[in-house]
Tab-separated table of C-alpha atoms in Angstrom:
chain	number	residue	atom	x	y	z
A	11	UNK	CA	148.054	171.927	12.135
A	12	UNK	CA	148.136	168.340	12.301
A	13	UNK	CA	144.875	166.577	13.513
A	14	UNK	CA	144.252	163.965	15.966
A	15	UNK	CA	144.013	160.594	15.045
A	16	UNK	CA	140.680	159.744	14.874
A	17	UNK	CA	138.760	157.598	17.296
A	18	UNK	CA	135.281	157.487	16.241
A	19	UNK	CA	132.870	156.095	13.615
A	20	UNK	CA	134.106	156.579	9.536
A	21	UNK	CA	132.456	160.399	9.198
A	22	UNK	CA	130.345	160.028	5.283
A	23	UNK	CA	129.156	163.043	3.474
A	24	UNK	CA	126.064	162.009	1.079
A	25	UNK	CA	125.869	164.024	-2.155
A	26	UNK	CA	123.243	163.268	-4.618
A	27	UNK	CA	120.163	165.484	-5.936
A	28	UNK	CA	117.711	163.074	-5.442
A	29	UNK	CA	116.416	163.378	-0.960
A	30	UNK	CA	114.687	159.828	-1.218
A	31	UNK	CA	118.244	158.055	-2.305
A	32	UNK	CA	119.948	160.417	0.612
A	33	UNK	CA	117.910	158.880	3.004
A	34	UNK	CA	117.621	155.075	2.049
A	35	UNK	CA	121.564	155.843	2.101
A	36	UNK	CA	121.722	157.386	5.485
A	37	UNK	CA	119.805	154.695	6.969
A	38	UNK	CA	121.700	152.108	5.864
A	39	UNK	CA	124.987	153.588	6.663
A	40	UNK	CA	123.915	154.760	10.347
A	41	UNK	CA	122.568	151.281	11.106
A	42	UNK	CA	126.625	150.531	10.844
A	43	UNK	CA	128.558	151.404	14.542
A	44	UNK	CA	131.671	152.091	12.609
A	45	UNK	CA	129.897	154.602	10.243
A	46	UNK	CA	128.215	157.428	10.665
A	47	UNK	CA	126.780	160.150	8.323
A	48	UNK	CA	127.963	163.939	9.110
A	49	UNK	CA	126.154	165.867	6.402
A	50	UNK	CA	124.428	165.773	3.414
A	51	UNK	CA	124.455	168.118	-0.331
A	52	UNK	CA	122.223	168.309	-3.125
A	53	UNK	CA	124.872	169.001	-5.519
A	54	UNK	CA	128.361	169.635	-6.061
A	55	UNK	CA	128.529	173.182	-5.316
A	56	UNK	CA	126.980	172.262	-2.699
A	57	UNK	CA	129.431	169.822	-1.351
A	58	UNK	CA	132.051	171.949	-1.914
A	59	UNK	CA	130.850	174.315	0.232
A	60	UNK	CA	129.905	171.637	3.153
A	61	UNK	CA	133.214	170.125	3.215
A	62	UNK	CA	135.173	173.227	3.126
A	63	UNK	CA	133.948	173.110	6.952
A	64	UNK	CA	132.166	169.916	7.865
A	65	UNK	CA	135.509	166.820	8.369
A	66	UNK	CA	134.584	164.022	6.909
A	67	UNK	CA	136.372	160.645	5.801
A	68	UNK	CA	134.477	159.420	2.367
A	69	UNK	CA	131.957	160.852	0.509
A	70	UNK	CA	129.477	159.105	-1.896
A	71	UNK	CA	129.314	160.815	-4.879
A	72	UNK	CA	126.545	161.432	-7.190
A	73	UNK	CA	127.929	161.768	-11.036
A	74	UNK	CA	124.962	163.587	-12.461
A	75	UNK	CA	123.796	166.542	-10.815
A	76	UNK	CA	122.505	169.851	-11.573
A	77	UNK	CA	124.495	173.327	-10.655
A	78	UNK	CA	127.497	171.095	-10.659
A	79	UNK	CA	128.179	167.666	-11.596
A	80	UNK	CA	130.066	165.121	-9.612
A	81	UNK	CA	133.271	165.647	-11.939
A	82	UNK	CA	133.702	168.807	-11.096
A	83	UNK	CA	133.089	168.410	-7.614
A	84	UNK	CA	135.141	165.757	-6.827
A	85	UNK	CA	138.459	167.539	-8.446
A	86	UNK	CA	137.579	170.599	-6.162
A	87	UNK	CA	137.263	168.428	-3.006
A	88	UNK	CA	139.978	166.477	-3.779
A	89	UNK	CA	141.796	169.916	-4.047
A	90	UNK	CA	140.440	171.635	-1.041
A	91	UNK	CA	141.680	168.703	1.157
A	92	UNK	CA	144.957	168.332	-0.449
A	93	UNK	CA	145.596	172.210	0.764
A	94	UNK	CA	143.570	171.882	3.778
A	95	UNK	CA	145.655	168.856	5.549
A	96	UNK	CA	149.046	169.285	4.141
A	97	UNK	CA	151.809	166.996	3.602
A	98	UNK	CA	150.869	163.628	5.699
A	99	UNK	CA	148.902	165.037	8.458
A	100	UNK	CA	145.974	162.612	8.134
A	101	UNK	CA	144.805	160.064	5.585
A	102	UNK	CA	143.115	161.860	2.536
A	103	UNK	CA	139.252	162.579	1.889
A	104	UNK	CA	138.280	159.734	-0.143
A	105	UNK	CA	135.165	160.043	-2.808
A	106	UNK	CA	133.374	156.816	-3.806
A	107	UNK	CA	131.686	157.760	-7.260
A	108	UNK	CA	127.626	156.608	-7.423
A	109	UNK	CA	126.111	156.047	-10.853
A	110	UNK	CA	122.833	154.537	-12.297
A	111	UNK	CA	124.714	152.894	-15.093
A	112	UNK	CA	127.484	149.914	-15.175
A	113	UNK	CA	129.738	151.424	-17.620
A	114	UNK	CA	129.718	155.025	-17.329
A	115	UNK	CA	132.138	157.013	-19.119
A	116	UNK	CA	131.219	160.160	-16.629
A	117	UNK	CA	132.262	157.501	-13.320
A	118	UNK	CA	135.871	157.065	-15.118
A	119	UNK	CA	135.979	161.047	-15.763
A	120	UNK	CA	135.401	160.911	-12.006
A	121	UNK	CA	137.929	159.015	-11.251
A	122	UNK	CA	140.577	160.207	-13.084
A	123	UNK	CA	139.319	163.547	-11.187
A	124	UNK	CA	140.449	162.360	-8.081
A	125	UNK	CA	137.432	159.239	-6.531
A	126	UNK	CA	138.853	156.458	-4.957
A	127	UNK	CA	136.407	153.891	-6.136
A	128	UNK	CA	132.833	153.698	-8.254
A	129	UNK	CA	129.784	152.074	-7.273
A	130	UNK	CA	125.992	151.572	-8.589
A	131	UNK	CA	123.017	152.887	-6.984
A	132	UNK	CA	121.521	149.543	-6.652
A	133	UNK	CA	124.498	148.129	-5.317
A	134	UNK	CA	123.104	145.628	-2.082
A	135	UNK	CA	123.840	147.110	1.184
A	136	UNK	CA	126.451	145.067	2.193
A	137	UNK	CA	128.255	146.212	-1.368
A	138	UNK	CA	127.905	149.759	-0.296
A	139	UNK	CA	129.343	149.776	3.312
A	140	UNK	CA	131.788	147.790	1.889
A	141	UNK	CA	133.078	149.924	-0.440
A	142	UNK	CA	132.792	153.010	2.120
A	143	UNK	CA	135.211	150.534	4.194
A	144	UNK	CA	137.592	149.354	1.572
A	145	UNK	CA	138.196	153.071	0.628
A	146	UNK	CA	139.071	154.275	3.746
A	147	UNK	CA	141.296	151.463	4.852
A	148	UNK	CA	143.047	152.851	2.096
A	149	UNK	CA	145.398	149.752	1.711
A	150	UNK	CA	142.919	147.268	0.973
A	151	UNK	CA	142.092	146.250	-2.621
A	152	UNK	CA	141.507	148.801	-5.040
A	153	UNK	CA	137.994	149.072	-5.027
A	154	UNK	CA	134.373	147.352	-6.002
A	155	UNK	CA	134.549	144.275	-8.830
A	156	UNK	CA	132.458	147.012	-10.562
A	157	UNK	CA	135.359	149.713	-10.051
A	158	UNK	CA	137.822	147.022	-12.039
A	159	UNK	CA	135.006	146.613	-14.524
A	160	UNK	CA	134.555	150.150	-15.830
A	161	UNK	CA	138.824	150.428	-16.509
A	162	UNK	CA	138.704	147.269	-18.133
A	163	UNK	CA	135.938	148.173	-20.483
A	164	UNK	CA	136.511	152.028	-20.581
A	165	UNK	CA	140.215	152.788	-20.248
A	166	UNK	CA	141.406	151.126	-23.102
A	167	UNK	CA	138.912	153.285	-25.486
A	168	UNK	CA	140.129	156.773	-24.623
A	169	UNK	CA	141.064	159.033	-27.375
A	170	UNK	CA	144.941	159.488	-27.521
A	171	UNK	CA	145.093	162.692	-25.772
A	172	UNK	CA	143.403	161.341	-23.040
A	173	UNK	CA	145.924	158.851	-22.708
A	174	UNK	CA	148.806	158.706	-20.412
A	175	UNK	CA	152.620	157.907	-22.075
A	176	UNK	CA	154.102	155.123	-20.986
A	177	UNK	CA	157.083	156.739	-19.643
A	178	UNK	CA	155.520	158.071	-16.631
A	179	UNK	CA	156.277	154.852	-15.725
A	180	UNK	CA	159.928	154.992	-16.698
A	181	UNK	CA	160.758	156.092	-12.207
A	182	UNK	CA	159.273	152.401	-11.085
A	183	UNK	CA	161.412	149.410	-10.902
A	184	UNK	CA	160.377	146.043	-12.363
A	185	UNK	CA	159.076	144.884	-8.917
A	186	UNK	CA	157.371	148.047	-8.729
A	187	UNK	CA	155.409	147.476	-11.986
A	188	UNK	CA	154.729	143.259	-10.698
A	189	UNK	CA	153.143	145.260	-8.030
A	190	UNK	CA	151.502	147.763	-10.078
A	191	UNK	CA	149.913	144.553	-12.557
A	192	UNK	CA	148.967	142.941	-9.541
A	193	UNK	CA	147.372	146.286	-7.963
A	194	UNK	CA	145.276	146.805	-11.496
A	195	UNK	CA	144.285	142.855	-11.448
A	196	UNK	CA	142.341	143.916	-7.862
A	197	UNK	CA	144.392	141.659	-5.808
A	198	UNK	CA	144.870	142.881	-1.428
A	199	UNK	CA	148.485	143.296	-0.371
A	200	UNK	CA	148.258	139.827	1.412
A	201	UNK	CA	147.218	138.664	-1.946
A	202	UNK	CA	150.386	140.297	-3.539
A	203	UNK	CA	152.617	139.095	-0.939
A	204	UNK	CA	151.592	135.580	-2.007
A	205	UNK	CA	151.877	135.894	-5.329
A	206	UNK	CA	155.797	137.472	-5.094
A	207	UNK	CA	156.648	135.338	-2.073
A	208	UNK	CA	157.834	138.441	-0.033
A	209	UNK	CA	156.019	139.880	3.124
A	210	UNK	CA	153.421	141.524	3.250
A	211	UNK	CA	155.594	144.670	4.834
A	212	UNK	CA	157.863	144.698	1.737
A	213	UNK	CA	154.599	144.439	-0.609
A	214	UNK	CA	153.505	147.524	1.439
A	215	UNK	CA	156.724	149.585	1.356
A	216	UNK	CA	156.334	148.722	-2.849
A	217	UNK	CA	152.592	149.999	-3.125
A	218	UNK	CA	153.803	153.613	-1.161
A	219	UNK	CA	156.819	153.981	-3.571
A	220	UNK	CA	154.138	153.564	-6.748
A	221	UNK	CA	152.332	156.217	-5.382
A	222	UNK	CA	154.780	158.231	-4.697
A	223	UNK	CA	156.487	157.960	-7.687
A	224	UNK	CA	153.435	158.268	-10.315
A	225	UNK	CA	152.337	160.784	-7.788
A	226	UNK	CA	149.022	159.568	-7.092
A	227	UNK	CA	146.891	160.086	-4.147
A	228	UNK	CA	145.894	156.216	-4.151
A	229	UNK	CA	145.527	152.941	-5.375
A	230	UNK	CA	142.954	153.688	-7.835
A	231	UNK	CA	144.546	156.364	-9.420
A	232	UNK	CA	147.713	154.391	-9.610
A	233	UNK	CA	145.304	151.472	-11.630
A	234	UNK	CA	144.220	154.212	-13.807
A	235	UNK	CA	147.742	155.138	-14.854
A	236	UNK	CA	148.262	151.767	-15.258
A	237	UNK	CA	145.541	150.925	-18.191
A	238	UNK	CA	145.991	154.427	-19.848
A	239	UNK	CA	149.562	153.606	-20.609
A	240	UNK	CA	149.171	150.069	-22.032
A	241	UNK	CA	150.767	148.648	-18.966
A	242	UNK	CA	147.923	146.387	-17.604
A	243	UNK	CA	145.411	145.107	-20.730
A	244	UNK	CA	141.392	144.236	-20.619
A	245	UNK	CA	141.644	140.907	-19.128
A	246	UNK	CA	139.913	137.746	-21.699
């Protein structure tokens, strides 16, 4: 059943284990008119469970919990909504991964789980309702500097069965992999479109046939891909 567009404030789910961080979160993000948090969980089974019935549009994601960690959680959620909305019925659940530390192996496990983007808990406000924004604009660049950070530091050291082979990339044109470089190097699709001299449109229509092709929920995931198979290299 498909679902209305939606009209209203982006709908955040908090998940961490720690109340006082839930609440200096919540206050910052309900300060926002365009944001609005729907429901809080104290760990990932937790948060399962909530958003099995509670809609909501991104959820900030602790990576170290108890019961279950944020790993785990976010490949269930990102499950549970991929069966509960079906084939283009409404943008996808994003999760925005929360960590204490810079360079956290357990954030990339997250992502490569299914989270859209990665972000520290001392990030400035204006960082975090950013990156709830950027994620759920869905087209916008790929995520938080830090985000970028973490695969350039972390992606290349993965042990070889971790790795992707570079022939998943073997479906995408050579465009498609200028856009894919440029994608992984954090540039916007207005960016892109400057860059290759084409319209923005066309850079568009290029960034939905990666996806589709690598068969990725999103532009992080496509990133991801990108770095595990040698494509895009540490930058410096």
């Amino acid at each position: 059943m498909s679902a209305p567009p939606q009209d209203g404030p982006v709908r955040v789910v908090l998940v961490d284990d720690q109340q006082l961080l839930r609440a200096g979160f919540r206050m910052v993000i309900d300060s926002q008119p365009d944001l609005r948090v729907v429901g809080e969980a104290g760990d990932g089974a937790e948060a399962v469970r909530l958003l099995a019935t509670t809609r909501a549009d991104v959820v900030l994601m602790d990576v170290r919990m108890p019961v279950m960690d944020g790993i785990e959680a976010t490949a269930r959620i990102v499950a549970q909504d991929a069966r509960q909305q079906g084939p283009g019925l409404r943008p996808p659940l994003r999760v925005v991964v929360l960590t204490t530390f810079d360079l956290d192996e357990y954030a990339l496990r997250a992502i490569r789980a299914g989270a859209s983007g990665f972000l520290l808990k001392n990030a400035p406000p204006e960082e975090l309702l950013s990156a709830l924004r950027t994620v759920h604009a869905g087209d916008a660049v790929i995520a938080p500097s830090t985000t970028r950070r973490l695969l350039e530091h972390l992606a290349p050291l993965l042990p070889d069965d971790q790795r992707a082979a570079p022939d998943v990339l073997a479906a995408l044109t050579e465009r498609e992999k200028e856009v894919l470089v440029l994608m992984a190097r954090g540039r916007s699709n207005t960016e892109i479109a400057a860059d290759l001299f084409v319209a923005e449109a066309t850079v568009k229509t290029h960034v939905g046939r990666v996806l589709a092709k690598l068969g990725v929920r999103d532009r992080v995931q496509a990133v991801v891909l990108a770095y595990e198979t040698g494509l895009v290299r540490p930058a410096g």
